Amino acid sequence: MNTNTPTILSRDQHCISRKQIDSDTLKVLYRLNRHGYKAYLVGGSVRDLLLGRQPKDFDIGTDATPNQIRKLFRNCFLVGRRFRLAHIRFSGNKLIEVATFRRHPKDHELPENPDDHFHFVQNVFGSPGEDASRRDFTINALFYNIADYSVIDYLGGIEDLQEKRLSVIGDPLIRFVEDPVRMLRAIEFSVRLNFTLNTDIYNAIESHKELLATAAPARIREEIMELFRHQISGPVLKQCRELNMLPHLLAGYPGTDESIELLSKIDQRTASGIPIEESFAIAALYLRLFMDSCPPTKETSMTTALHQANEIIIPHCQYFSIASGIRHQARELLIGCFRLARGRGFRAEKRFLQHPLAPKALELFTLWATVRTDLTPLAENWKQAISQNKVEKTRPRKSRKPRKRSNSPSN
Ligand code: ATP
Ligand code: MG
């Protein structure tokens, strides 16, 4: 891997224009540059701009140390216990992240405990070329240099972008051992960008997929939520199923066809502008399994349904340390879907219709009914019932005559 002589695309050789870069990010880049530091746009934003997509956020890389960055910006504070990152605050709670270039530590510098390696790797300052090669994929290791508006490519990311191909930086076998979450990210980016995966990535996933179970659950949880936010949970988890990654990624999730179809419906819902909540995502993941475990018929009691919902939701929430509020909501959504799937006319129907989560459960159930089309008429029926119930609740009460105060009990 050559990290010394990058390919440089001058301003007229690429399509990135400063107009596409957020103005506060530009201010930070220019200020660093004016003070003699290297100031690059890094990571996903350069990739997305080159692909003509709108970046989600703009990250900055520099050779200024965190303390040097802090001295340049009044609105700056340093975060991170292990690796110091600078956050520069702008109006409207906007944060711009500035990170000092980092490098892989040499073997003898690594802490003895391998569990600490990932964090440690993030902690050693290095050159821009070293910073590029510690990243995951070549297309995520491109820099945009504010000094001359050029794009800097140390690892062949430009060619991979042109070829629509995802390549791991270095040997995937080594990089996946170093950080197993990269296996999931590989699928995520290939689906998101519609890129092909290099065959060495498939082979490395085949031999190292079990390591996903050793990754920090908090990081897997975050990447899974990223799938939902990017509206690709269906196709990514489908591919994970095909590569036998699911048991190591989401132990309780069976990834049946219908459940993956439901996830794609959820993705469409998110794409239509409805933000995805984690409780909704969890309920969607497990709805099919839950319905299989307690068929929504007269014979299945609410106690059984509650029990089954707990059996399914609690292990997931425990493993990922998910707060009880989210767990409770996910469970209520499953129970709500159970009630809806049983049909009309059961006990306490009216009370259920007034439950604050009933509309959301109906939303999930309605999406489920687009997969299981035999349920469509029932979903429609409930929709009317719930909207009528709302009308009833909001209908003004008849004004009562004020009660007369009475002093004598005989009155
Ligand atoms: P997104 O549009 O989802 O934000 P992104 O490429 O910016 O895409 P992030 O998760 O925000 O992805 O990470 C920012 C950058 O940090 C990546 O582009 C990549 O260079 C680097 N990176 C992130 N995760 C890893 C990892 N597990 N291993 C190595 N580098 C990583
Ligand atoms: Mg990003």
mmCIF file of C-alpha atoms in Angstrom, residues 264-401:
data_model
loop_
_atom_site.group_PDB
_atom_site.id
_atom_site.type_symbol
_atom_site.label_atom_id
_atom_site.label_comp_id
_atom_site.label_asym_id
_atom_site.label_seq_id
_atom_site.Cartn_x
_atom_site.Cartn_y
_atom_site.Cartn_z
ATOM 1 C CA SER A 264 -38.503 -2.939 2.562
ATOM 2 C CA LYS A 265 -41.955 -1.486 3.201
ATOM 3 C CA ILE A 266 -40.567 0.238 6.293
ATOM 4 C CA ASP A 267 -37.738 1.600 4.110
ATOM 5 C CA GLN A 268 -40.323 3.035 1.709
ATOM 6 C CA ARG A 269 -42.129 4.645 4.628
ATOM 7 C CA THR A 270 -38.867 6.276 5.798
ATOM 8 C CA ALA A 271 -38.144 7.387 2.223
ATOM 9 C CA SER A 272 -41.517 9.135 2.193
ATOM 10 C CA GLY A 273 -40.229 11.387 4.952
ATOM 11 C CA ILE A 274 -41.412 9.671 8.156
ATOM 12 C CA PRO A 275 -38.474 9.449 10.574
ATOM 13 C CA ILE A 276 -37.762 5.922 11.775
ATOM 14 C CA GLU A 277 -37.913 5.267 15.508
ATOM 15 C CA GLU A 278 -35.887 2.448 16.971
ATOM 16 C CA SER A 279 -38.912 0.867 18.671
ATOM 17 C CA PHE A 280 -40.692 0.739 15.311
ATOM 18 C CA ALA A 281 -37.612 -0.781 13.653
ATOM 19 C CA ILE A 282 -37.313 -3.457 16.353
ATOM 20 C CA ALA A 283 -41.009 -4.320 16.187
ATOM 21 C CA ALA A 284 -40.739 -4.571 12.384
ATOM 22 C CA LEU A 285 -37.726 -6.878 12.620
ATOM 23 C CA TYR A 286 -39.547 -9.318 14.865
ATOM 24 C CA LEU A 287 -43.194 -8.998 13.817
ATOM 25 C CA ARG A 288 -43.251 -12.088 11.624
ATOM 26 C CA LEU A 289 -41.507 -14.209 14.249
ATOM 27 C CA PHE A 290 -43.887 -12.929 16.898
ATOM 28 C CA MET A 291 -46.980 -13.671 14.802
ATOM 29 C CA ASP A 292 -45.703 -17.188 14.175
ATOM 30 C CA SER A 293 -45.153 -17.754 17.867
ATOM 31 C CA CYS A 294 -48.652 -16.665 18.900
ATOM 32 C CA PRO A 295 -51.143 -16.960 16.068
ATOM 33 C CA PRO A 296 -53.728 -14.184 16.375
ATOM 34 C CA THR A 297 -56.796 -16.335 16.975
ATOM 35 C CA LYS A 298 -59.469 -16.640 19.666
ATOM 36 C CA GLU A 299 -57.499 -19.462 21.233
ATOM 37 C CA THR A 300 -54.403 -17.366 21.940
ATOM 38 C CA SER A 301 -54.761 -15.407 25.152
ATOM 39 C CA MET A 302 -53.365 -11.934 25.763
ATOM 40 C CA THR A 303 -51.148 -13.465 28.439
ATOM 41 C CA THR A 304 -49.559 -15.717 25.833
ATOM 42 C CA ALA A 305 -49.099 -12.780 23.474
ATOM 43 C CA LEU A 306 -47.437 -10.704 26.187
ATOM 44 C CA HIS A 307 -45.212 -13.589 27.127
ATOM 45 C CA GLN A 308 -44.139 -14.206 23.527
ATOM 46 C CA ALA A 309 -43.500 -10.516 22.883
ATOM 47 C CA ASN A 310 -41.232 -10.420 25.924
ATOM 48 C CA GLU A 311 -39.451 -13.602 24.881
ATOM 49 C CA ILE A 312 -38.577 -11.985 21.569
ATOM 50 C CA ILE A 313 -37.938 -8.362 22.473
ATOM 51 C CA ILE A 314 -36.094 -8.709 25.785
ATOM 52 C CA PRO A 315 -33.053 -10.667 24.497
ATOM 53 C CA HIS A 316 -32.560 -8.145 21.678
ATOM 54 C CA CYS A 317 -32.816 -5.181 24.036
ATOM 55 C CA GLN A 318 -30.578 -6.771 26.624
ATOM 56 C CA TYR A 319 -27.875 -7.615 24.123
ATOM 57 C CA PHE A 320 -27.871 -4.111 22.661
ATOM 58 C CA SER A 321 -28.437 -2.366 26.030
ATOM 59 C CA ILE A 322 -31.565 -0.666 24.736
ATOM 60 C CA ALA A 323 -33.376 1.577 27.198
ATOM 61 C CA SER A 324 -36.543 0.283 28.812
ATOM 62 C CA GLY A 325 -38.707 2.992 27.208
ATOM 63 C CA ILE A 326 -37.828 1.797 23.702
ATOM 64 C CA ARG A 327 -38.184 -1.832 24.738
ATOM 65 C CA HIS A 328 -41.607 -1.142 26.191
ATOM 66 C CA GLN A 329 -42.769 0.627 23.021
ATOM 67 C CA ALA A 330 -41.463 -2.140 20.746
ATOM 68 C CA ARG A 331 -43.346 -4.685 22.832
ATOM 69 C CA GLU A 332 -46.534 -2.605 22.813
ATOM 70 C CA LEU A 333 -46.317 -2.355 19.030
ATOM 71 C CA LEU A 334 -46.140 -6.135 18.741
ATOM 72 C CA ILE A 335 -49.034 -6.587 21.140
ATOM 73 C CA GLY A 336 -50.955 -3.921 19.230
ATOM 74 C CA CYS A 337 -50.396 -5.808 15.973
ATOM 75 C CA PHE A 338 -51.573 -8.994 17.668
ATOM 76 C CA ARG A 339 -54.807 -7.307 18.753
ATOM 77 C CA LEU A 340 -55.312 -5.859 15.290
ATOM 78 C CA ALA A 341 -54.628 -9.183 13.556
ATOM 79 C CA ARG A 342 -57.196 -10.978 15.758
ATOM 80 C CA GLY A 343 -59.915 -8.894 14.196
ATOM 81 C CA ARG A 344 -62.726 -6.782 15.604
ATOM 82 C CA GLY A 345 -65.023 -7.338 18.548
ATOM 83 C CA PHE A 346 -62.687 -8.554 21.279
ATOM 84 C CA ARG A 347 -62.879 -7.420 24.879
ATOM 85 C CA ALA A 348 -61.483 -3.997 25.723
ATOM 86 C CA GLU A 349 -61.442 -2.979 22.083
ATOM 87 C CA LYS A 350 -62.487 0.558 22.863
ATOM 88 C CA ARG A 351 -59.757 0.977 25.450
ATOM 89 C CA PHE A 352 -57.223 -0.383 22.969
ATOM 90 C CA LEU A 353 -58.337 2.116 20.343
ATOM 91 C CA GLN A 354 -57.560 4.896 22.793
ATOM 92 C CA HIS A 355 -54.086 3.589 23.597
ATOM 93 C CA PRO A 356 -51.493 6.194 22.587
ATOM 94 C CA LEU A 357 -49.597 3.604 20.556
ATOM 95 C CA ALA A 358 -52.648 2.265 18.702
ATOM 96 C CA PRO A 359 -52.180 4.505 15.620
ATOM 97 C CA LYS A 360 -48.531 3.503 15.346
ATOM 98 C CA ALA A 361 -49.392 -0.177 15.773
ATOM 99 C CA LEU A 362 -51.966 0.264 13.025
ATOM 100 C CA GLU A 363 -49.316 1.828 10.815
ATOM 101 C CA LEU A 364 -47.075 -1.192 11.297
ATOM 102 C CA PHE A 365 -49.988 -3.569 10.845
ATOM 103 C CA THR A 366 -51.036 -1.781 7.643
ATOM 104 C CA LEU A 367 -47.541 -2.207 6.223
ATOM 105 C CA TRP A 368 -47.631 -5.843 7.274
ATOM 106 C CA ALA A 369 -50.968 -6.137 5.467
ATOM 107 C CA THR A 370 -49.310 -5.030 2.241
ATOM 108 C CA VAL A 371 -47.056 -8.092 2.577
ATOM 109 C CA ARG A 372 -49.768 -10.419 3.828
ATOM 110 C CA THR A 373 -52.495 -9.167 1.531
ATOM 111 C CA ASP A 374 -55.169 -11.381 3.122
ATOM 112 C CA LEU A 375 -55.038 -8.890 6.003
ATOM 113 C CA THR A 376 -55.626 -5.795 3.863
ATOM 114 C CA PRO A 377 -59.424 -5.555 4.397
ATOM 115 C CA LEU A 378 -58.942 -5.946 8.146
ATOM 116 C CA ALA A 379 -56.339 -3.169 8.208
ATOM 117 C CA GLU A 380 -58.785 -0.922 6.338
ATOM 118 C CA ASN A 381 -61.556 -1.765 8.782
ATOM 119 C CA TRP A 382 -59.357 -0.875 11.758
ATOM 120 C CA LYS A 383 -58.266 2.328 10.130
ATOM 121 C CA GLN A 384 -61.863 3.477 10.025
ATOM 122 C CA ALA A 385 -62.474 2.377 13.608
ATOM 123 C CA ILE A 386 -59.441 4.251 14.873
ATOM 124 C CA SER A 387 -60.281 7.438 13.012
ATOM 125 C CA GLN A 388 -63.897 7.271 14.231
ATOM 126 C CA ASN A 389 -62.631 6.812 17.735
ATOM 127 C CA LYS A 390 -60.553 9.939 17.360
ATOM 128 C CA VAL A 391 -63.615 11.829 16.210
ATOM 129 C CA GLU A 392 -65.565 10.575 19.201
ATOM 130 C CA LYS A 393 -62.771 11.616 21.519
ATOM 131 C CA THR A 394 -62.533 15.090 20.068
ATOM 132 C CA ARG A 395 -66.287 15.711 19.795
ATOM 133 C CA PRO A 396 -67.134 18.456 22.291
ATOM 134 C CA ARG A 397 -69.035 17.323 25.324
ATOM 135 C CA LYS A 398 -72.538 18.583 25.835
ATOM 136 C CA SER A 399 -72.300 21.463 28.233
ATOM 137 C CA ARG A 400 -73.697 20.528 31.567
ATOM 138 C CA LYS A 401 -75.760 22.827 33.696
#
